[in-house]
PDB file of C-alpha atoms in Angstrom:
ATOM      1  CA  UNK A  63     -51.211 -14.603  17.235  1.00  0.00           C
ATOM      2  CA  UNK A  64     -49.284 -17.920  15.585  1.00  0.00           C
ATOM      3  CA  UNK A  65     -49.438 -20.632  17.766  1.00  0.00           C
ATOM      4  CA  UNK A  66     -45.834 -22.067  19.139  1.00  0.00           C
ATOM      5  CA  UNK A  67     -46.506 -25.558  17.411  1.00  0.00           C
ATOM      6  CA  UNK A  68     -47.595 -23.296  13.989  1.00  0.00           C
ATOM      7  CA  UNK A  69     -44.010 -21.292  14.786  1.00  0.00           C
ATOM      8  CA  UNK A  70     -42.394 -24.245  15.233  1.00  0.00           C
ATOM      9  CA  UNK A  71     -43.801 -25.974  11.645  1.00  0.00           C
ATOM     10  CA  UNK A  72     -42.911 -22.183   9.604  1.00  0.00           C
ATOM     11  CA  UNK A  73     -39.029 -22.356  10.795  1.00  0.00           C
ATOM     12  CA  UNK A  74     -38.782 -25.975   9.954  1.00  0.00           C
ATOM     13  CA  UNK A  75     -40.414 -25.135   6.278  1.00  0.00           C
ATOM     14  CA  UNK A  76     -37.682 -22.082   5.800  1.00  0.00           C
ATOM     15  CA  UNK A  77     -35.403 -24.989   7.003  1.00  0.00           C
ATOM     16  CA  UNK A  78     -34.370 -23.087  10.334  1.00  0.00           C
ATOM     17  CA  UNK A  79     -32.927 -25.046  12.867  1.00  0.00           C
ATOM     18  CA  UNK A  80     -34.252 -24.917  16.700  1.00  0.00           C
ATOM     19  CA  UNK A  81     -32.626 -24.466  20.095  1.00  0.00           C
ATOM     20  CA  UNK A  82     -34.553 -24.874  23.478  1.00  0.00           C
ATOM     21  CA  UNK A  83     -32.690 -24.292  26.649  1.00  0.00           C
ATOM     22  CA  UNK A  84     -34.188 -25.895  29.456  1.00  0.00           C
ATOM     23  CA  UNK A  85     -34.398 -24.622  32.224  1.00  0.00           C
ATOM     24  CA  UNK A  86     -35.378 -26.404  35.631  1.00  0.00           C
ATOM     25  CA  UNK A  87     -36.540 -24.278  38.503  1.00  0.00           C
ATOM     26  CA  UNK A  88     -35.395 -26.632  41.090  1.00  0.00           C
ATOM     27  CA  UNK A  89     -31.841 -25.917  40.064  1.00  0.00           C
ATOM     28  CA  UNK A  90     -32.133 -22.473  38.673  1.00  0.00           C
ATOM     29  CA  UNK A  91     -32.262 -19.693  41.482  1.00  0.00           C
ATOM     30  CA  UNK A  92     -34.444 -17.050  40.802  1.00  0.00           C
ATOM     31  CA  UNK A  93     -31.672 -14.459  41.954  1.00  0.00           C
ATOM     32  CA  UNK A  94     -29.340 -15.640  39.241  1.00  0.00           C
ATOM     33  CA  UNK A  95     -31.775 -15.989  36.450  1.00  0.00           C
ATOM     34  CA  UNK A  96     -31.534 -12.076  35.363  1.00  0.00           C
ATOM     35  CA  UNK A  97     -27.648 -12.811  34.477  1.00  0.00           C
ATOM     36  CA  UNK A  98     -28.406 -16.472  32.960  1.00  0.00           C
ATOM     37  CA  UNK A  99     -31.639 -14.765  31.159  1.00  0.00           C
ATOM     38  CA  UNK A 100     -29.243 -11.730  29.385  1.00  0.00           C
ATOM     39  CA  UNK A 101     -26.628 -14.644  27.865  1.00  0.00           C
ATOM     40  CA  UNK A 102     -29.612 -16.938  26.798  1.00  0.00           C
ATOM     41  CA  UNK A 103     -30.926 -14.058  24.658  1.00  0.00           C
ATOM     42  CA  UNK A 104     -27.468 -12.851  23.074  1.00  0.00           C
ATOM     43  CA  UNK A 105     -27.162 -16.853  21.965  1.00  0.00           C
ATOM     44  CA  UNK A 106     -29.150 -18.949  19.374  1.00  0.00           C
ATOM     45  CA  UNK A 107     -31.818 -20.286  21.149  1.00  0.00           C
ATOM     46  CA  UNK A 108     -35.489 -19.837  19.924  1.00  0.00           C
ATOM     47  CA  UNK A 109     -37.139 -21.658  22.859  1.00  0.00           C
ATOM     48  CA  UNK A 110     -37.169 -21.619  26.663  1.00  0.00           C
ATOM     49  CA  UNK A 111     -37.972 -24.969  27.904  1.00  0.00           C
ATOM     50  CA  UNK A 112     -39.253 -25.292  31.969  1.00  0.00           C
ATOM     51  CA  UNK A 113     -39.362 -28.394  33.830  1.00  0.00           C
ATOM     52  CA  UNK A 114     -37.686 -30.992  35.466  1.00  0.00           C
ATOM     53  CA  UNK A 115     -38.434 -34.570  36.722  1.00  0.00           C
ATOM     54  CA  UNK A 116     -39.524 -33.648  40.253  1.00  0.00           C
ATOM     55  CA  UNK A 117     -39.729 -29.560  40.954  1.00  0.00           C
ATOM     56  CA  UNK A 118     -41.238 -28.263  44.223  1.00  0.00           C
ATOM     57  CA  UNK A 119     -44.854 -27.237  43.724  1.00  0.00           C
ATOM     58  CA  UNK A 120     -45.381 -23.520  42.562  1.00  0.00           C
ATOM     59  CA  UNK A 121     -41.687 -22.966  41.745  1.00  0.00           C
ATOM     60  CA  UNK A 122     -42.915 -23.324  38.273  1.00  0.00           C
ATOM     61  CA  UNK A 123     -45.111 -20.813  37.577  1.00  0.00           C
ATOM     62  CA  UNK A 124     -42.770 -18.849  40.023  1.00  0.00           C
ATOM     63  CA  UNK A 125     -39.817 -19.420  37.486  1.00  0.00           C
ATOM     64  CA  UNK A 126     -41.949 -18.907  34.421  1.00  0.00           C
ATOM     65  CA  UNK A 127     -42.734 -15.162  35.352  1.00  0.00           C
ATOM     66  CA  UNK A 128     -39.270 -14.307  35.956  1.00  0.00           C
ATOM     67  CA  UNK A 129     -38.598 -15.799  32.770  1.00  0.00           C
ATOM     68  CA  UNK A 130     -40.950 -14.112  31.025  1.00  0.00           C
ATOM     69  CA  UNK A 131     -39.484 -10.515  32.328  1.00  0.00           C
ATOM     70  CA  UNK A 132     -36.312 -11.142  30.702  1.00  0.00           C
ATOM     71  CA  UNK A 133     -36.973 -12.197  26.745  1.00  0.00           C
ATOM     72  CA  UNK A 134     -39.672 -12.408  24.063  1.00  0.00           C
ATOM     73  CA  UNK A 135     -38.634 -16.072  23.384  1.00  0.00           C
ATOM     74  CA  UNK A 136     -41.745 -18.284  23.454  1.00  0.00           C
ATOM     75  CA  UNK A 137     -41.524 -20.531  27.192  1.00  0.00           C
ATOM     76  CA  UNK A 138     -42.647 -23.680  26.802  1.00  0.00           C
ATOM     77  CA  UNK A 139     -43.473 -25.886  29.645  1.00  0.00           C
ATOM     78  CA  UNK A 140     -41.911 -29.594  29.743  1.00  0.00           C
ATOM     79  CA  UNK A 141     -43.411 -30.776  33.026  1.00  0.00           C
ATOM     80  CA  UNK A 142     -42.218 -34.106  34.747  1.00  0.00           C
ATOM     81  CA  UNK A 143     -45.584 -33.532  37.182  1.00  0.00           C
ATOM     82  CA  UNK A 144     -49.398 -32.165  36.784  1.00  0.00           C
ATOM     83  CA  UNK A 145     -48.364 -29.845  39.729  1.00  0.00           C
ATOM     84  CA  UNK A 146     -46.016 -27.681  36.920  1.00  0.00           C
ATOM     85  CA  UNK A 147     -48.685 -26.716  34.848  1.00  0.00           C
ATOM     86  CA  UNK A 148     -49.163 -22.969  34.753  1.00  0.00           C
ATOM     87  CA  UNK A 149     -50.733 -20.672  32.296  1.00  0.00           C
ATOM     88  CA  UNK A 150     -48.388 -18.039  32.204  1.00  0.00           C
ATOM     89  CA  UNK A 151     -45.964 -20.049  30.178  1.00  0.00           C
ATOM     90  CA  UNK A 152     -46.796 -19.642  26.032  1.00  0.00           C
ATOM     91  CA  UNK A 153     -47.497 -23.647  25.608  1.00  0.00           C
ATOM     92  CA  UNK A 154     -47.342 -27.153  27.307  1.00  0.00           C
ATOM     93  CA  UNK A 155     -45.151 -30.196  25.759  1.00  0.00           C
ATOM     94  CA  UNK A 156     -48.227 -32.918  26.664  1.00  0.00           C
ATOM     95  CA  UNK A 157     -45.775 -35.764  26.938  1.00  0.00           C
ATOM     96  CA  UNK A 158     -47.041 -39.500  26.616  1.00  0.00           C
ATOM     97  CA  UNK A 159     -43.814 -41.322  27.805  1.00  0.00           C
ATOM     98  CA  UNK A 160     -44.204 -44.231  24.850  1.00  0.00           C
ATOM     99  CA  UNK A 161     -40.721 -46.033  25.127  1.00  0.00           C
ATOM    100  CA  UNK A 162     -42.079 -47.227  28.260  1.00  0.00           C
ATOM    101  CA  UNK A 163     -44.889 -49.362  30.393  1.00  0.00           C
ATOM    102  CA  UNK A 164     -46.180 -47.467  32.707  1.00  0.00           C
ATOM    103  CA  UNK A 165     -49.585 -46.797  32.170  1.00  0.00           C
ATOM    104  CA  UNK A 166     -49.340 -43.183  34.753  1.00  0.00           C
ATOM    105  CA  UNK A 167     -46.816 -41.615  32.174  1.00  0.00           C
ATOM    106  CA  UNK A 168     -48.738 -43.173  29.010  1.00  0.00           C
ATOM    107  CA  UNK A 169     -52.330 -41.685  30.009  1.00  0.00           C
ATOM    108  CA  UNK A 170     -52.943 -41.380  33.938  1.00  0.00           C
ATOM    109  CA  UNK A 171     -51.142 -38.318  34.567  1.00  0.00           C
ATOM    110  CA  UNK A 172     -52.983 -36.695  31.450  1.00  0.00           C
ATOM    111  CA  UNK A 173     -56.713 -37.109  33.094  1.00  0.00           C
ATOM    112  CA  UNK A 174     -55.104 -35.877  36.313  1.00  0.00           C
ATOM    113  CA  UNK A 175     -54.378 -32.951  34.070  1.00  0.00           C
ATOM    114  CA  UNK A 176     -57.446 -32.773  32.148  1.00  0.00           C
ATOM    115  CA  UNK A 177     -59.459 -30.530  35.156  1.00  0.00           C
ATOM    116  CA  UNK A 178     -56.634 -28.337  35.555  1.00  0.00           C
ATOM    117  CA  UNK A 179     -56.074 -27.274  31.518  1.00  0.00           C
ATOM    118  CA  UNK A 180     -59.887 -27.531  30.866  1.00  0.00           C
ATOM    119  CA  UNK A 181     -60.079 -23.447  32.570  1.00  0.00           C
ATOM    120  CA  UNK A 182     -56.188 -22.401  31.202  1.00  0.00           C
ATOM    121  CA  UNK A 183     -55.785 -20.529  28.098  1.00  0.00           C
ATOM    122  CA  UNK A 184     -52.500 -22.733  27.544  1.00  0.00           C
ATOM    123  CA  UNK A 185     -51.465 -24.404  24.230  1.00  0.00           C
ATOM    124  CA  UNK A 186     -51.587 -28.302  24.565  1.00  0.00           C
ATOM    125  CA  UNK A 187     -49.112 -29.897  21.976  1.00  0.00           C
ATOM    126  CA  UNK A 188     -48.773 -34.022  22.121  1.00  0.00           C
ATOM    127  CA  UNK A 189     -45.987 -35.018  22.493  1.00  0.00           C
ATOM    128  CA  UNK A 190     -44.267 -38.781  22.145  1.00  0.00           C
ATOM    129  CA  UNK A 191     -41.503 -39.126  24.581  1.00  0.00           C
ATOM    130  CA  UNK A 192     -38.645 -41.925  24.092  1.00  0.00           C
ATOM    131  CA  UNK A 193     -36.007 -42.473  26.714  1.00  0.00           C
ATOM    132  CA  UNK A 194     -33.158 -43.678  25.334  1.00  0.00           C
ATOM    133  CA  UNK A 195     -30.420 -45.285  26.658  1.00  0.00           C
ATOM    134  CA  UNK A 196     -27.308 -43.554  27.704  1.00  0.00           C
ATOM    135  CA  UNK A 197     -25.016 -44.932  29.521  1.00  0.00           C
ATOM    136  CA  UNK A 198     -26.184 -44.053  32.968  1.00  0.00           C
ATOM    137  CA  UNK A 199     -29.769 -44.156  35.018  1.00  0.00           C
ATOM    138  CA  UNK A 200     -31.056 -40.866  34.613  1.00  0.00           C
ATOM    139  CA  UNK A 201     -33.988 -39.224  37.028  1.00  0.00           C
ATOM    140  CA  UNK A 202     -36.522 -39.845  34.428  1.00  0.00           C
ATOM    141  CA  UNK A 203     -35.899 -43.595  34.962  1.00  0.00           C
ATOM    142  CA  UNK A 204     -36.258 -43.002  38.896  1.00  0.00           C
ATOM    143  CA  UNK A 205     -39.190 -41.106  39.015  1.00  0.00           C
ATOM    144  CA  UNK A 206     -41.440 -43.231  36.149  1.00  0.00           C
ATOM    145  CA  UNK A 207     -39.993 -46.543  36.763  1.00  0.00           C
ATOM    146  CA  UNK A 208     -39.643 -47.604  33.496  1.00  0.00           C
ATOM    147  CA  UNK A 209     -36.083 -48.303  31.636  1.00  0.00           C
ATOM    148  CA  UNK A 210     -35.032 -47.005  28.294  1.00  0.00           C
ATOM    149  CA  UNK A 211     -34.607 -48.484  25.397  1.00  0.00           C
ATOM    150  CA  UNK A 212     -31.910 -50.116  24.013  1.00  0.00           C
ATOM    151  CA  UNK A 213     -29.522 -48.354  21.540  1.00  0.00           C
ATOM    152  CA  UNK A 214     -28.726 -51.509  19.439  1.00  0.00           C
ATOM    153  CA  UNK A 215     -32.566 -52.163  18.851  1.00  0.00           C
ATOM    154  CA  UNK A 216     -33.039 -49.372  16.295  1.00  0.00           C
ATOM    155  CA  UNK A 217     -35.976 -50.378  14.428  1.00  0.00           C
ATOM    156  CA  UNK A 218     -38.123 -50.883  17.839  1.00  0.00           C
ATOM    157  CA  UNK A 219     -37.093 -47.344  18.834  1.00  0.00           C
ATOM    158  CA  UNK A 220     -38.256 -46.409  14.860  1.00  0.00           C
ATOM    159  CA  UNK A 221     -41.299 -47.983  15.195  1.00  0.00           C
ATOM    160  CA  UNK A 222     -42.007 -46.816  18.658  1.00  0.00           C
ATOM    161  CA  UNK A 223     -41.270 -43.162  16.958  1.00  0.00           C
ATOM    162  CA  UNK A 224     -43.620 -44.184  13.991  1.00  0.00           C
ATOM    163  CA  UNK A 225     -46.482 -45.224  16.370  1.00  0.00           C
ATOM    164  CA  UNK A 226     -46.519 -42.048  18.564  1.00  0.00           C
ATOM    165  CA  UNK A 227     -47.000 -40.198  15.341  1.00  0.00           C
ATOM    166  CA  UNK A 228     -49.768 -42.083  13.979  1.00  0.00           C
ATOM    167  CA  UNK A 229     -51.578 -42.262  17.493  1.00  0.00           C
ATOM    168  CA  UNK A 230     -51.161 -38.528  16.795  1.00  0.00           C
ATOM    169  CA  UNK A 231     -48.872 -36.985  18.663  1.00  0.00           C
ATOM    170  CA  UNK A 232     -47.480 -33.819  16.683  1.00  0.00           C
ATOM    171  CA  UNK A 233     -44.200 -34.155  18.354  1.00  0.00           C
ATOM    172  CA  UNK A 234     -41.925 -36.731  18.570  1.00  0.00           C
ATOM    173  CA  UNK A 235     -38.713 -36.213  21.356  1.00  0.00           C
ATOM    174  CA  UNK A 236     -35.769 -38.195  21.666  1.00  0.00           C
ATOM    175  CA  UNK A 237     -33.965 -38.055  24.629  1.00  0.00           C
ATOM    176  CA  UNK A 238     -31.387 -39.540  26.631  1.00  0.00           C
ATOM    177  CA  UNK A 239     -31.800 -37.695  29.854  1.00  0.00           C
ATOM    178  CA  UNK A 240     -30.475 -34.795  31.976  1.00  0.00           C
ATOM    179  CA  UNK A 241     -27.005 -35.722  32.740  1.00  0.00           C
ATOM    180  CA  UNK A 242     -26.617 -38.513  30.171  1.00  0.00           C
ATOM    181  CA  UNK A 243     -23.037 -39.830  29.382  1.00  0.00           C
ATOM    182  CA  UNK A 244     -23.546 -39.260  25.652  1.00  0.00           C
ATOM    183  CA  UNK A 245     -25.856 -38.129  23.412  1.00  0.00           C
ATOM    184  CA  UNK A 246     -28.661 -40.015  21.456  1.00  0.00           C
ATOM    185  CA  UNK A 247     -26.846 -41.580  18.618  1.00  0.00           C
ATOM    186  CA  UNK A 248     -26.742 -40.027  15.557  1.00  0.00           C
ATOM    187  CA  UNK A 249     -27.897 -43.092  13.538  1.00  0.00           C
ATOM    188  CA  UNK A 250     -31.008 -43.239  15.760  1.00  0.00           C
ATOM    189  CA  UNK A 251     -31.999 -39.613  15.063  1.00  0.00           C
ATOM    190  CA  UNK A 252     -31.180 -39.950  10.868  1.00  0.00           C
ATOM    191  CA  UNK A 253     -33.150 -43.284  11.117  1.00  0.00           C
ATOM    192  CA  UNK A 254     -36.180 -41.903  13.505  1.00  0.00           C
ATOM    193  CA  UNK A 255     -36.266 -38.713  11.435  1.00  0.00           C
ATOM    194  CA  UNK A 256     -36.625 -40.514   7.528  1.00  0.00           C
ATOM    195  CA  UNK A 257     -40.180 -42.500   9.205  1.00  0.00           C
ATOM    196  CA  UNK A 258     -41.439 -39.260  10.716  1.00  0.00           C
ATOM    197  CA  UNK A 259     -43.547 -36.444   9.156  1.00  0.00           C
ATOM    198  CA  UNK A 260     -43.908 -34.475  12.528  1.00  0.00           C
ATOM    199  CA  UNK A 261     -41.011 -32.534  14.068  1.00  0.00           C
ATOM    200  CA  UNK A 262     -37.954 -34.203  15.678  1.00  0.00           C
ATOM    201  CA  UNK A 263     -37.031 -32.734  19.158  1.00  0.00           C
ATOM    202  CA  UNK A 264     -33.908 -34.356  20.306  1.00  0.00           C
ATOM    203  CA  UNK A 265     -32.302 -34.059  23.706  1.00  0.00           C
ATOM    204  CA  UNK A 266     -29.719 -35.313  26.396  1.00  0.00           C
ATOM    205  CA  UNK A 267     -25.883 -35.199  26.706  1.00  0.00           C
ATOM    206  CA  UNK A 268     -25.003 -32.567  23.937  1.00  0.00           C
ATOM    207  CA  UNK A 269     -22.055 -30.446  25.764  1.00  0.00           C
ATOM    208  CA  UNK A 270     -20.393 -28.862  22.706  1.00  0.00           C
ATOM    209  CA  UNK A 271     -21.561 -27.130  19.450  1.00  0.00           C
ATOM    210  CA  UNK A 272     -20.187 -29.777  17.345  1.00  0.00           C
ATOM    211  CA  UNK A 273     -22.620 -32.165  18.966  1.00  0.00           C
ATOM    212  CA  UNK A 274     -25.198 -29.890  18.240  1.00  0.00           C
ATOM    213  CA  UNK A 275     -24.701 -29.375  14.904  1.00  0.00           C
ATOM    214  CA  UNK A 276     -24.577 -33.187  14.345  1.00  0.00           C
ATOM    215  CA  UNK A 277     -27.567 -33.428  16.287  1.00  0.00           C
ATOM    216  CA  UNK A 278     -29.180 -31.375  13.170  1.00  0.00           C
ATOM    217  CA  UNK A 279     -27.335 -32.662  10.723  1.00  0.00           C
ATOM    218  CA  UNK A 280     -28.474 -36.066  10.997  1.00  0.00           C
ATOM    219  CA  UNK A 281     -32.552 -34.854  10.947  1.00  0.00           C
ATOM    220  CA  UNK A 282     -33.119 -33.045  14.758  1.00  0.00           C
ATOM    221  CA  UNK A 283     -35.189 -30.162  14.116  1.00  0.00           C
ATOM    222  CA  UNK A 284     -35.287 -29.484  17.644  1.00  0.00           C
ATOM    223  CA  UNK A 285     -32.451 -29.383  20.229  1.00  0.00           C
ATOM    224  CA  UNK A 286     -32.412 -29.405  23.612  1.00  0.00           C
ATOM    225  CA  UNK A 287     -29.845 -28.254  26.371  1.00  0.00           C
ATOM    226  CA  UNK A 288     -30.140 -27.972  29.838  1.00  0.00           C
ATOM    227  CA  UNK A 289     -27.288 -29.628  31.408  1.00  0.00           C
ATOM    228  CA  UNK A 290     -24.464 -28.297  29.779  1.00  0.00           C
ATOM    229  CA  UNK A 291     -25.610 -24.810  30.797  1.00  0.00           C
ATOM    230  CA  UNK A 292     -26.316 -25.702  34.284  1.00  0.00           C
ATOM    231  CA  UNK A 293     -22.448 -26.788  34.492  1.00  0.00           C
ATOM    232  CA  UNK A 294     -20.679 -24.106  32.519  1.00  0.00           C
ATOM    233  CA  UNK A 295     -22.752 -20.675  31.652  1.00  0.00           C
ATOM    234  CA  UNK A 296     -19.707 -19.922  29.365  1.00  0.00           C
ATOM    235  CA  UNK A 297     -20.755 -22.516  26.901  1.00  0.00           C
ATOM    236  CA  UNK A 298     -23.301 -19.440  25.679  1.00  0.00           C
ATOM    237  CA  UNK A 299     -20.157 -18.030  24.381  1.00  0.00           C
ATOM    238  CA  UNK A 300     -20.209 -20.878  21.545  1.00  0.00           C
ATOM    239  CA  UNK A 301     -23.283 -20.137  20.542  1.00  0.00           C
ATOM    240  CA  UNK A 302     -23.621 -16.508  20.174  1.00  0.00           C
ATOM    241  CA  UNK A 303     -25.909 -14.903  17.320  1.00  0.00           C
TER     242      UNK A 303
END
């Protein structure tokens, strides 16, 4: 069976574009997911996302298996904590929170990991994170005390791209946070994707489909949405196979 990260590579080569929905089990109600789950899978997305910067321990993998009742779409796990890891999802985003200084979300949460994926039959894909300023503090900010950075410095958000890759991370994710004011700007994700030779996943404040299709348009290969389908299910409608 092809990995996720080898699925992800093959679309990008036929020069298919990618949609995750995220989905956060501390806001999503396992009652309502059947109705959420049948409107996800009549739209464009190719990923299910799970995660969320602080999620109640076990309501995960709780989450995940409901999920995975509903579609065939690979569910991959974006955890803000060690305690979301679970096995039943198809693959774990390992995310190394580079635009910031705080050696926990750089390394120490990994070893924490390490014990818990060493006995899980779970595909581990690095992953460089970069907050990005938006306009607003987001939860991400909260929870790893660290700040974004700065829109108007470009080339350090470039080269912090650029050194995630070559450290090795086979991911690189832009994103301006759950509930950001805008979007990452588009200059940012043309500039970030010309120095990169790993996939682009970009995220944060895209609420219509013309953002999204600029998000791709200027080099995302990846896009993700959470918010704007926590706040209006009917934005499914835009995006319809």
């Amino acid at each position: 069976m092809k990995s996720t990260y080898s699925d992800i590579l093959s679309s990008i080569s036929e020069e298919k574009k990618l949609l995750a929905v995220l989905i956060d089990p501390d806001k999503m109600k396992l009652e309502a997911l059947s109705g959420f789950m049948q409107k996800l899978n009549q739209s464009i997305a190719t990923h299910i996302f799970v995660g969320g910067s602080t999620v109640n321990d076990y309501a995960t993998e709780l989450i995940v298996l409901e999920i995975k009742k509903h579609t065939k779409l690979p569910v991959v796990l974006f955890p803000g904590d060690v305690s979301q890891i679970t096995n039943k999802a198809d693959a774990l985003l390992f995310l190394s929170l580079i635009s910031g200084d705080n050696p926990e979300y750089l390394i120490g949460k990994h070893i924490k990991a390490v014990s818990k994926l060493r006995d899980l039959a779970l595909e581990v894909i690095p992953t460089g994170y970069l907050l990005i300023e938006n306009g607003r503090q987001t939860t991400v900010e909260k929870v790893t005390q660290t700040l974004p950075l700065p829109i108007e410095n470009v080339q350090y958000i470039i080269d912090t791209a650029k050194a995630g890759e070559l450290l090795g991370m086979k991911l690189v994710y832009l994103e301006a946070g759950s509930g950001a004011l805008q979007p990452v700007p588009l200059e940012i994700i043309s500039f970030v994707k010309q120095e990169l030779s790993v996939p682009l996943i970009v995220g944060g404040g895209i609420r219509t489909k013309q953002q999204l299709n600029e998000a791709y348009n200027f080099g995302a290969d990846l896009v993700v949405i959470g918010t704007a389908f926590e706040d209006d299910e009917a934005f499914f409608d835009q995006l319809r196979k």
